[in-house]
mmCIF file of C-alpha atoms in Angstrom:
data_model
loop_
_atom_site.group_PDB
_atom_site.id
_atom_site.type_symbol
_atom_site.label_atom_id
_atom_site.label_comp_id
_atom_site.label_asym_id
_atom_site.label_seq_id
_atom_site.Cartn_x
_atom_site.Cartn_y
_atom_site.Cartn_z
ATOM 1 C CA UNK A 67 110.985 145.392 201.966
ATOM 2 C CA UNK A 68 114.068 145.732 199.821
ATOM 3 C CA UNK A 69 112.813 142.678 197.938
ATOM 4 C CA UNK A 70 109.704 144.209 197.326
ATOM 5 C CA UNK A 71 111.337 147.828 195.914
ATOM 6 C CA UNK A 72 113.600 145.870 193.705
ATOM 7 C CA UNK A 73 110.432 143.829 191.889
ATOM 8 C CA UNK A 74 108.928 146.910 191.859
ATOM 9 C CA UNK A 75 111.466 148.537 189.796
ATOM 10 C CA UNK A 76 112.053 145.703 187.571
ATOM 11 C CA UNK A 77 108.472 145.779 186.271
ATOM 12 C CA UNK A 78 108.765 149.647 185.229
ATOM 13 C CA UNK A 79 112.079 148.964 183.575
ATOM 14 C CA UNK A 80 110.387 145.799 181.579
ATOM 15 C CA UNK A 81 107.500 147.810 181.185
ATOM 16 C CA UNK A 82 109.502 150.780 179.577
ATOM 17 C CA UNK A 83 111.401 148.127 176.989
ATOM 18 C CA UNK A 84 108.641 146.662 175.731
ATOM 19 C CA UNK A 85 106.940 150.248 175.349
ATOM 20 C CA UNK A 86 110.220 151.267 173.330
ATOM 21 C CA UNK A 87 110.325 148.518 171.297
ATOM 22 C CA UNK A 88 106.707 149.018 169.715
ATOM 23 C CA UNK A 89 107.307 152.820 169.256
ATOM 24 C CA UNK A 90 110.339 151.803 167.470
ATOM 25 C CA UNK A 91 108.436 149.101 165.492
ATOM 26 C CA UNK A 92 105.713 151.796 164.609
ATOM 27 C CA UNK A 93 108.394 154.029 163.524
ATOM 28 C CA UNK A 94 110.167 151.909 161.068
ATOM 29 C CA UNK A 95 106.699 150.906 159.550
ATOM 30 C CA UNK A 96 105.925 154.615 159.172
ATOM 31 C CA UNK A 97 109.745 154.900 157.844
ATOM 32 C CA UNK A 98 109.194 152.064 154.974
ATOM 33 C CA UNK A 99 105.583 153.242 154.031
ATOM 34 C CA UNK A 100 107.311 156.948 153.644
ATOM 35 C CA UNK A 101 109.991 155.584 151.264
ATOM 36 C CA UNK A 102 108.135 153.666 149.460
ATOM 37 C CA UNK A 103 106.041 156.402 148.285
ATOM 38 C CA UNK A 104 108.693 158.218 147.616
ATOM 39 C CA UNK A 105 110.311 155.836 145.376
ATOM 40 C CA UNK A 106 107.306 156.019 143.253
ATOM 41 C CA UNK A 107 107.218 160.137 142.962
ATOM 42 C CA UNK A 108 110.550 160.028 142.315
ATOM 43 C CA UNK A 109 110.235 156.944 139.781
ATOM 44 C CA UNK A 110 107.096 159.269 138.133
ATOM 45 C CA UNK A 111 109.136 162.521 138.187
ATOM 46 C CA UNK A 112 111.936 161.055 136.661
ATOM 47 C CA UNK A 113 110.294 159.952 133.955
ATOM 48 C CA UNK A 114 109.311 163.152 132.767
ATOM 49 C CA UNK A 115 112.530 164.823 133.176
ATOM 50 C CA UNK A 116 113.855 162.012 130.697
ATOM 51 C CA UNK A 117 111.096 162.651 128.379
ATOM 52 C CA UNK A 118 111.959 167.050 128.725
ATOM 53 C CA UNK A 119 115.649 166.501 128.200
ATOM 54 C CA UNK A 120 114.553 164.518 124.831
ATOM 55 C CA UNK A 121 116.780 161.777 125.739
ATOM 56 C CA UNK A 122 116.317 158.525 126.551
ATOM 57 C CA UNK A 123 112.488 158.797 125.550
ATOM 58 C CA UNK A 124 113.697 157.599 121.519
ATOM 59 C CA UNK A 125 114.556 154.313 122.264
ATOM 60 C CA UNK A 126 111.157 154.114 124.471
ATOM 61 C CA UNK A 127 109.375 154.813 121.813
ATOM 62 C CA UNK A 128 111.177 152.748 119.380
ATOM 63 C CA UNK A 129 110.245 149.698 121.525
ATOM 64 C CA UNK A 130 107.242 150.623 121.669
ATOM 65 C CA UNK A 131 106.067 150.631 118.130
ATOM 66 C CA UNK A 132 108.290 147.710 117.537
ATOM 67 C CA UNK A 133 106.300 145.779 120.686
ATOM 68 C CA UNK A 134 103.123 147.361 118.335
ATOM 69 C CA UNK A 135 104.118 145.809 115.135
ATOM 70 C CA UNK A 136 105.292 142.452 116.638
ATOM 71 C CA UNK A 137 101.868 142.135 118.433
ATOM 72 C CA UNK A 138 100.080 143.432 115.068
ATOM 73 C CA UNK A 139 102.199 141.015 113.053
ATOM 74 C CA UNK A 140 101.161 138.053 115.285
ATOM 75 C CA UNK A 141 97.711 138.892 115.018
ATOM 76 C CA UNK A 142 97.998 139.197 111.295
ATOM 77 C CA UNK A 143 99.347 135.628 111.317
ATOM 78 C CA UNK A 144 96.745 134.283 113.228
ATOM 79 C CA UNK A 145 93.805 135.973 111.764
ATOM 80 C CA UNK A 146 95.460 134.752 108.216
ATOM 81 C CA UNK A 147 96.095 131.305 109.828
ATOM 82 C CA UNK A 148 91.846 131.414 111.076
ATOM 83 C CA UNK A 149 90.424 132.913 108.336
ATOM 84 C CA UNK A 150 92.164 130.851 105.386
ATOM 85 C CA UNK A 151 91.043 131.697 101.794
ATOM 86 C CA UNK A 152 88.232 128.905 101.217
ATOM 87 C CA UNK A 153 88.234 126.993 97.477
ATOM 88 C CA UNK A 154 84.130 126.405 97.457
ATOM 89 C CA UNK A 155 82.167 124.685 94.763
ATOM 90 C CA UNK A 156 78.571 126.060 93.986
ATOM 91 C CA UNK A 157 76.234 125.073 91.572
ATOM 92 C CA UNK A 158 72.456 126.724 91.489
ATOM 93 C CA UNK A 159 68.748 125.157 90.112
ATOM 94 C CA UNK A 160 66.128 127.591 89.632
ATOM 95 C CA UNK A 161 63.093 126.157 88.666
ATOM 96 C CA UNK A 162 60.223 128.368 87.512
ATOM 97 C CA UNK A 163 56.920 128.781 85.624
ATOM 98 C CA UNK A 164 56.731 131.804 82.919
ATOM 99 C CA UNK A 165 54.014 132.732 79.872
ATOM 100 C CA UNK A 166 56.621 132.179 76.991
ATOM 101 C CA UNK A 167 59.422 129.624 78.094
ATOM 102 C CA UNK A 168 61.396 130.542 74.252
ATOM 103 C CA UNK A 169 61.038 133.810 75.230
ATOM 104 C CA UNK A 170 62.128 133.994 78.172
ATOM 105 C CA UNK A 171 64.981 131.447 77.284
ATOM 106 C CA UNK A 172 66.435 133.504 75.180
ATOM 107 C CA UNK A 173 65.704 136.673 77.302
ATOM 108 C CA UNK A 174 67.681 135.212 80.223
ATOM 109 C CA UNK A 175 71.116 133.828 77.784
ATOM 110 C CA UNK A 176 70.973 137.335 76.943
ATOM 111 C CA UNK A 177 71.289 139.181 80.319
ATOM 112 C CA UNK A 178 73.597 136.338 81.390
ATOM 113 C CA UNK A 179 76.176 136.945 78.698
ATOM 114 C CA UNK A 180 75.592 140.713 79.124
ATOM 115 C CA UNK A 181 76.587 140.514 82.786
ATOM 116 C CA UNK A 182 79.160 137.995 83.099
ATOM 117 C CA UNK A 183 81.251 138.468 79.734
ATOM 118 C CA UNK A 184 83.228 135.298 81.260
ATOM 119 C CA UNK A 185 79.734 133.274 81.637
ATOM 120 C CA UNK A 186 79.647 130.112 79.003
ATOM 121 C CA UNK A 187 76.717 128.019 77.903
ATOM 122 C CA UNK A 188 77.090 124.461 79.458
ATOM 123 C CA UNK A 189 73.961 122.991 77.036
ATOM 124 C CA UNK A 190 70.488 124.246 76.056
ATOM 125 C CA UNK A 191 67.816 122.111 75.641
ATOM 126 C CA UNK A 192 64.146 121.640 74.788
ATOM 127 C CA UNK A 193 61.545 119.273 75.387
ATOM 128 C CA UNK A 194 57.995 119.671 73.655
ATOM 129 C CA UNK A 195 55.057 119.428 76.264
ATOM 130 C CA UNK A 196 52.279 120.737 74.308
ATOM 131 C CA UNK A 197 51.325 122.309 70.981
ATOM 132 C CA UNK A 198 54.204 125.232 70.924
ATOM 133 C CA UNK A 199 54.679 124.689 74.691
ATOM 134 C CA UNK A 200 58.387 123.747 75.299
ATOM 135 C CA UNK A 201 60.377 122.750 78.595
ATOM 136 C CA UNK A 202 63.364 124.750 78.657
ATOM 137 C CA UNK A 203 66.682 123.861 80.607
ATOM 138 C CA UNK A 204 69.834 126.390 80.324
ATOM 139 C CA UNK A 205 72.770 125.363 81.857
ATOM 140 C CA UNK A 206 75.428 128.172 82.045
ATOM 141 C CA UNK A 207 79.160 128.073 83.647
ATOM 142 C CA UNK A 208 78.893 131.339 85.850
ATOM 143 C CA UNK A 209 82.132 133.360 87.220
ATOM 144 C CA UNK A 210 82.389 133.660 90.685
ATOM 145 C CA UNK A 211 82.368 137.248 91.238
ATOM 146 C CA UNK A 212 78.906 137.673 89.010
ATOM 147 C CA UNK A 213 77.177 134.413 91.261
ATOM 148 C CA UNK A 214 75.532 136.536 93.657
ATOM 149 C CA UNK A 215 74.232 139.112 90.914
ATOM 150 C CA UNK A 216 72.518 136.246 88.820
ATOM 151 C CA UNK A 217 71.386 134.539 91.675
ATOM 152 C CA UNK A 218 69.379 137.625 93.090
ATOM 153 C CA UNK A 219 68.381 138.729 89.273
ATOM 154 C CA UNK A 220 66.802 134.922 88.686
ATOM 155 C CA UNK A 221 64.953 135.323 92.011
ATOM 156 C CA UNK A 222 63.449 138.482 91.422
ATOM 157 C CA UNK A 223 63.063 137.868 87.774
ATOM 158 C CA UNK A 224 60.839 134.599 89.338
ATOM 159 C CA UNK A 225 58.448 136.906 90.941
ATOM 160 C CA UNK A 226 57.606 139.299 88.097
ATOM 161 C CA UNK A 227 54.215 139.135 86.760
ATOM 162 C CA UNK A 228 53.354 136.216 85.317
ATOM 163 C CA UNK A 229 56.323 134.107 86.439
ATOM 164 C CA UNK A 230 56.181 131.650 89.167
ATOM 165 C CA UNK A 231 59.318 130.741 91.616
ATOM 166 C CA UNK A 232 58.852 126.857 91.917
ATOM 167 C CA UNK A 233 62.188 125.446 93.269
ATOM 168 C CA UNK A 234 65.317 127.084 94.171
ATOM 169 C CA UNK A 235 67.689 124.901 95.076
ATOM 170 C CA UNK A 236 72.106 125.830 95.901
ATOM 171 C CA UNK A 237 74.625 123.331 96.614
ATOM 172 C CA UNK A 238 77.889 124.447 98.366
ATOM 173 C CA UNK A 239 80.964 121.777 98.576
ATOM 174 C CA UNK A 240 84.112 123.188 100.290
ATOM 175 C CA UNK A 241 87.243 121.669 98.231
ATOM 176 C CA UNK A 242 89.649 123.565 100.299
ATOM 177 C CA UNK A 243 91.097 120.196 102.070
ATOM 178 C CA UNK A 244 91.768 118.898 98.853
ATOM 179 C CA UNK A 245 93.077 121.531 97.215
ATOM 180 C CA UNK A 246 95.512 122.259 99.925
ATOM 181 C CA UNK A 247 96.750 118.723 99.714
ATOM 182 C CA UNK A 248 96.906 118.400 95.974
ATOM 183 C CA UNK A 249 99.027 121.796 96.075
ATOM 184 C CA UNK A 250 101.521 120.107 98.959
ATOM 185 C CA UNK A 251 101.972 117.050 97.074
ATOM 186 C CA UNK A 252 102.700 118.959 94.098
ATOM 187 C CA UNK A 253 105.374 120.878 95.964
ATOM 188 C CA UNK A 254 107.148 117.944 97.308
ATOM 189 C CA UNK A 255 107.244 116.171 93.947
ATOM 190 C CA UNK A 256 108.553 119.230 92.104
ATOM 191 C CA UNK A 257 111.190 118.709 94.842
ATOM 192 C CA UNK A 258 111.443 115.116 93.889
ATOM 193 C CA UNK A 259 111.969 115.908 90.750
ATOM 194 C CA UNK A 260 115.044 118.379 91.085
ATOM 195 C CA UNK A 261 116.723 115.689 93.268
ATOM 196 C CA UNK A 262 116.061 113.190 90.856
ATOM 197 C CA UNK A 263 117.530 115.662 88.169
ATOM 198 C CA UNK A 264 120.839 115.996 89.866
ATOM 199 C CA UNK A 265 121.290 112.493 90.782
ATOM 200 C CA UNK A 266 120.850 112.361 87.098
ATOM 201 C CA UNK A 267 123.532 114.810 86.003
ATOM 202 C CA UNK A 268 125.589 112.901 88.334
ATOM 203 C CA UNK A 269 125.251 109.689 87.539
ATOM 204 C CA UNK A 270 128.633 107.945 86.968
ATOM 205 C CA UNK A 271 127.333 105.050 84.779
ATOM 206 C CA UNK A 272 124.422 104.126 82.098
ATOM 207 C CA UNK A 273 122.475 101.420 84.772
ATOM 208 C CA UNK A 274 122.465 104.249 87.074
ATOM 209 C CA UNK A 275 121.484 107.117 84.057
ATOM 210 C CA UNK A 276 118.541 104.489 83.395
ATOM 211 C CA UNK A 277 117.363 103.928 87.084
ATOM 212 C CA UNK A 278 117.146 107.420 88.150
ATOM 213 C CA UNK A 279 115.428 108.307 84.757
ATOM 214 C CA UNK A 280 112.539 105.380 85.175
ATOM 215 C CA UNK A 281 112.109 107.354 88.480
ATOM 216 C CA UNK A 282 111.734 110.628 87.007
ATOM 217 C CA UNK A 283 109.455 109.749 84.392
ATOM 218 C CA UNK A 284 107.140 108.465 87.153
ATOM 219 C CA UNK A 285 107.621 111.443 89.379
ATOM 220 C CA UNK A 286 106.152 113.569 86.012
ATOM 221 C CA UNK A 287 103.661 111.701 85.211
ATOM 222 C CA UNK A 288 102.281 112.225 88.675
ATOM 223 C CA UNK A 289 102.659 115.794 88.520
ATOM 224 C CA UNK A 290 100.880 116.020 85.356
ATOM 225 C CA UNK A 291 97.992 113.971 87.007
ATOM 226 C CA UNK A 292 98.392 116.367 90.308
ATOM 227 C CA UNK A 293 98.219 119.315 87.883
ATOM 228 C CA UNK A 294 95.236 118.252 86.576
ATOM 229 C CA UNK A 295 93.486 117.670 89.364
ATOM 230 C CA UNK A 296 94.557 121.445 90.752
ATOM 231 C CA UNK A 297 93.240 122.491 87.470
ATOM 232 C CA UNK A 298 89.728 120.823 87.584
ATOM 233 C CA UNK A 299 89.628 122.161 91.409
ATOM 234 C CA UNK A 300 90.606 125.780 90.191
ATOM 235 C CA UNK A 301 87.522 125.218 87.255
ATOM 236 C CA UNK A 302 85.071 124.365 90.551
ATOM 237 C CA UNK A 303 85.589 126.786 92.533
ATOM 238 C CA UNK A 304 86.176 129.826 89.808
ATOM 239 C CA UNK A 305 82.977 128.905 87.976
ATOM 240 C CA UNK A 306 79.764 127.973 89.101
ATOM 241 C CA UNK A 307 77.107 125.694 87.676
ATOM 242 C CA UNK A 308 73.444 127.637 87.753
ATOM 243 C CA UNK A 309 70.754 125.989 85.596
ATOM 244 C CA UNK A 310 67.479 127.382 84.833
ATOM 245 C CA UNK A 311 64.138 125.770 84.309
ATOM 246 C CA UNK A 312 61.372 126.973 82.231
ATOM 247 C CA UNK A 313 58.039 125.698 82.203
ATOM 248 C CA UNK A 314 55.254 126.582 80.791
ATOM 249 C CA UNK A 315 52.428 127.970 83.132
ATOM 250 C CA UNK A 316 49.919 125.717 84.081
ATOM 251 C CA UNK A 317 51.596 122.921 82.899
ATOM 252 C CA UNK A 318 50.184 119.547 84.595
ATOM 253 C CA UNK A 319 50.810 115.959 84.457
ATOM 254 C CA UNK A 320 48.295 114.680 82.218
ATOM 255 C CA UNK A 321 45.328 112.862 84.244
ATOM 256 C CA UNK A 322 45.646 109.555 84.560
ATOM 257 C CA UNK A 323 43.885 106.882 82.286
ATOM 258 C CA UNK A 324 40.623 105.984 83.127
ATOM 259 C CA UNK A 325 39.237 102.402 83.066
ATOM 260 C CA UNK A 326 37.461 101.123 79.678
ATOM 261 C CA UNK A 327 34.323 98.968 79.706
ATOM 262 C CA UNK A 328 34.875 95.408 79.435
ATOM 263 C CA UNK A 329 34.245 93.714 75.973
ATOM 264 C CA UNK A 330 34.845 90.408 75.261
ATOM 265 C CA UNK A 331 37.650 91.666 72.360
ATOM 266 C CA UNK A 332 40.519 92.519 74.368
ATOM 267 C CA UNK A 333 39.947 89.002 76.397
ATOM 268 C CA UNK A 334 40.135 87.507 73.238
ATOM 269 C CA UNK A 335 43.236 88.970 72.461
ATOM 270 C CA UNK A 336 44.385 88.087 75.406
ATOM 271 C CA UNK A 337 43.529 84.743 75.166
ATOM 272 C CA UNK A 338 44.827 84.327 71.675
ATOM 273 C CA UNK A 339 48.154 85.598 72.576
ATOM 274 C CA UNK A 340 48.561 83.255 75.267
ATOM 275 C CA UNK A 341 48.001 80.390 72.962
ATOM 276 C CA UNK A 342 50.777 81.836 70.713
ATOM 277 C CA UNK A 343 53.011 81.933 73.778
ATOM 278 C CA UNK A 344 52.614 78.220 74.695
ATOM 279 C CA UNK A 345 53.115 77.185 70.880
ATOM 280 C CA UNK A 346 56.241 79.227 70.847
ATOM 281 C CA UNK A 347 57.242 77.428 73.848
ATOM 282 C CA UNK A 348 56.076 73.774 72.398
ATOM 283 C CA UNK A 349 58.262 74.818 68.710
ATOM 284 C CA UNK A 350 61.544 76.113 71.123
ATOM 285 C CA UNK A 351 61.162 72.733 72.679
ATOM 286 C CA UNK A 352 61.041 70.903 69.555
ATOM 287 C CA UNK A 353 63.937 72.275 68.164
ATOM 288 C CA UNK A 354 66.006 72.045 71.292
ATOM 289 C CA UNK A 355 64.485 67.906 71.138
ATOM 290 C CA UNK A 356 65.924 68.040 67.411
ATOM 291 C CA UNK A 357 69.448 69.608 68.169
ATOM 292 C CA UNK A 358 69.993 66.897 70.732
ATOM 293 C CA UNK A 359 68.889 64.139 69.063
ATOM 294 C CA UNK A 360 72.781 63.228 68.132
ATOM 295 C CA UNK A 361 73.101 62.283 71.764
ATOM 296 C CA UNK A 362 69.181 61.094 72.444
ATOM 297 C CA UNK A 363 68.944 58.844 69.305
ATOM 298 C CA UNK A 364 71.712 56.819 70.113
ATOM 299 C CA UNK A 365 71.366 56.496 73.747
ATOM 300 C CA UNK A 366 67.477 55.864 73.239
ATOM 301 C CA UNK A 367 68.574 52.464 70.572
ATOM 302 C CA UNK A 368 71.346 51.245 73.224
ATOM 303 C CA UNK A 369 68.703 51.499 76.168
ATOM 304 C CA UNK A 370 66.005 49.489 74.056
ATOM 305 C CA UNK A 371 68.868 46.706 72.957
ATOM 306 C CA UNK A 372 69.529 46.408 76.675
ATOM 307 C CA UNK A 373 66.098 45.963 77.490
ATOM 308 C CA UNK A 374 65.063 43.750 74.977
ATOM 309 C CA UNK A 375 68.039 41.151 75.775
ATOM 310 C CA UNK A 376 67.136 41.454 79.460
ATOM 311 C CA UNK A 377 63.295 40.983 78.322
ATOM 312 C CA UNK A 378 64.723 37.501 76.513
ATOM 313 C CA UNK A 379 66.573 35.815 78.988
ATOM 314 C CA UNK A 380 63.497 36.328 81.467
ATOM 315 C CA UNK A 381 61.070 34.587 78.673
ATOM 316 C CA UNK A 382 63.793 31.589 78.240
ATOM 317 C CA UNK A 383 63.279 28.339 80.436
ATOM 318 C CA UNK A 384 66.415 28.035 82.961
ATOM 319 C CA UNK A 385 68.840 25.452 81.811
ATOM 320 C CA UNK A 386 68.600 22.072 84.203
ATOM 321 C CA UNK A 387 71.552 19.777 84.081
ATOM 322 C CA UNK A 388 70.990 16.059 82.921
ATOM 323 C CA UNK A 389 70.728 13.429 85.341
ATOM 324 C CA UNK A 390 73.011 10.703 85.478
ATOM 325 C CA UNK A 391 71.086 7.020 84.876
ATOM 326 C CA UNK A 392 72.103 5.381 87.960
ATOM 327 C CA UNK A 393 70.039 7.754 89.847
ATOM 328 C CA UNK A 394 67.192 7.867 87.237
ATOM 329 C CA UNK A 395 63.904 5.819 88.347
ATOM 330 C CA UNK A 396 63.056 1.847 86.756
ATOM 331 C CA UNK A 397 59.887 2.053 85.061
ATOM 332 C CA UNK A 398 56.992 -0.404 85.478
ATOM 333 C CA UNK A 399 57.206 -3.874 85.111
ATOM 334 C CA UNK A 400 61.840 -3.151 84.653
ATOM 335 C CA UNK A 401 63.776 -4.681 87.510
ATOM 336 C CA UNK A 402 67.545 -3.836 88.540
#
């Protein structure tokens, strides 16, 4: 019985523990959730006491514009790094058919100078194609800020009345690799070269003088020739090649040539001036037979000697020895 109680009671004091230790595990969640919110309010009205007081909000907003002007900076760099200044070469054909190509020739030099003041002629010149009918080609050395304008003016100027836009034709070449590598190998021989001038000024002894100067004069010389190529790049890229085409309109190929009726003249000719051909082959021969004949003569008389002695011996009876009279026969009617 007492057993019984005691079980009894130990289950209601378990049951109690357990029952205080989740209320006290609710109420320290509840606790944390509590102070962490008001860590925030207090983090958020502390912020604009600081700002009220007018301390402490300066250096704020120092860091923040220079945190601004790093991150605008770095963009900077990167947009200049992306979008690097290209070095492109142009050049331009327009091709077109008009009513009056020396007209129009001289029409067209006339804008062109008027609107690019820089603009040079690069060669004019005319072929005949007709009576008073002239192909026209202008060649002209445009700037590069006026390209645009003279390429839309010779399009539109194509399509006027009377004028006919054949071709149009723009070739772009992008010299910016080379150009970028000319200028870095320019830089690191002008570097080259002030070395090589101090080793020079410092030179202790004429063998020395005279080395360092052989290497200098070869370090100029290739900056000249770098310079010039930098130069020639620059002239690409800062002027553009545009030629124009003029032709008259309705300008053709002339037809081709039809076939004549046969006649018996022309095969004559033909004839006749094969017969010349052979007998200037049979006279080249000749001579060539007469310039030789040092070396054919000669050989020609030693081959026939040779042949006639070998022609002689073959006509000759062989020689027979003699034989001795012991062995020769007794005639009739002689005995030993």
């Amino acid at each position: 019985m007492w057993k019984k109680t005691g079980e009894g009671v130990r289950k209601v004091q378990t049951k109690k523990v357990l029952s205080a230790l989740v209320g006290a595990c609710i109420v320290g969640l509840l606790l944390a959730g509590c102070g962490g919110s008001g860590g925030a309010t207090n983090a958020s009205m502390a912020a604009p006491a600081s700002n009220s007081s007018g301390q402490g909000a300066i250096p704020s907003a120092h860091q923040a514009a220079a945190s601004s002007n790093g991150a605008g900076s770095g963009q900077k760099a990167s947009s200049s790094g992306q979008y690097a200044p290209q070095y492109l070469a142009k050049s331009l054909q327009v091709t077109m058919d008009v009513q009056d190509t020396s007209r129009s020739a001289s029409f067209l030099q006339q804008w062109v100078e008027q609107d690019d003041s820089q603009a040079t002629s690069d060669g004019t010149d005319y072929e005949q194609v007709g009576d008073n009918q002239y192909n026209v080609t202008l060649t002209f050395l445009i700037d590069s800020s006026h390209y645009d304008q003279v390429e839309s003016y010779l399009r539109d100027y194509a399509g006027q009345k009377g004028n006919t836009l054949i071709s149009l034709k723009e070739t772009v070449q992008d010299e910016t690799s080379d150009y970028v590598d000319a200028q870095s190998t320019l830089t690191n021989l002008r570097a080259e070269q002030q070395r090589l001038l101090t080793f020079m000024n410092e030179a202790q002894n004429m063998s020395d003088a005279l080395s360092i100067e052989q290497q200098l004069t070869q370090v100029e010389g290739q900056i000249d020739q770098i310079e010039g190529q930098l130069n020639a790049l620059k002239s690409q890229t800062t002027f553009y090649t545009v030629t124009i085409i003029l032709q008259p309109v309705g300008s053709a190929p002339p037809p081709p040539a039809q076939s004549s009726p046969w006649s018996v003249i022309p095969v004559w000719q033909g004839a006749w001036s094969a017969v010349v051909n052979v007998w200037h082959v049979l006279a080249t021969l000749i001579v060539w037979l007469l310039a030789f004949s040092v070396y054919i003569v000669p050989i020609g008389i030693i081959a026939w000697l040779v042949r006639k002695k070998v022609w002689r011996r073959t006509r000759l009876p062989r020689f027979m020895p003699a034989m001795p009279a012991s062995m020769a026969q007794p005639k009739d009617g002689e005995t030993d």
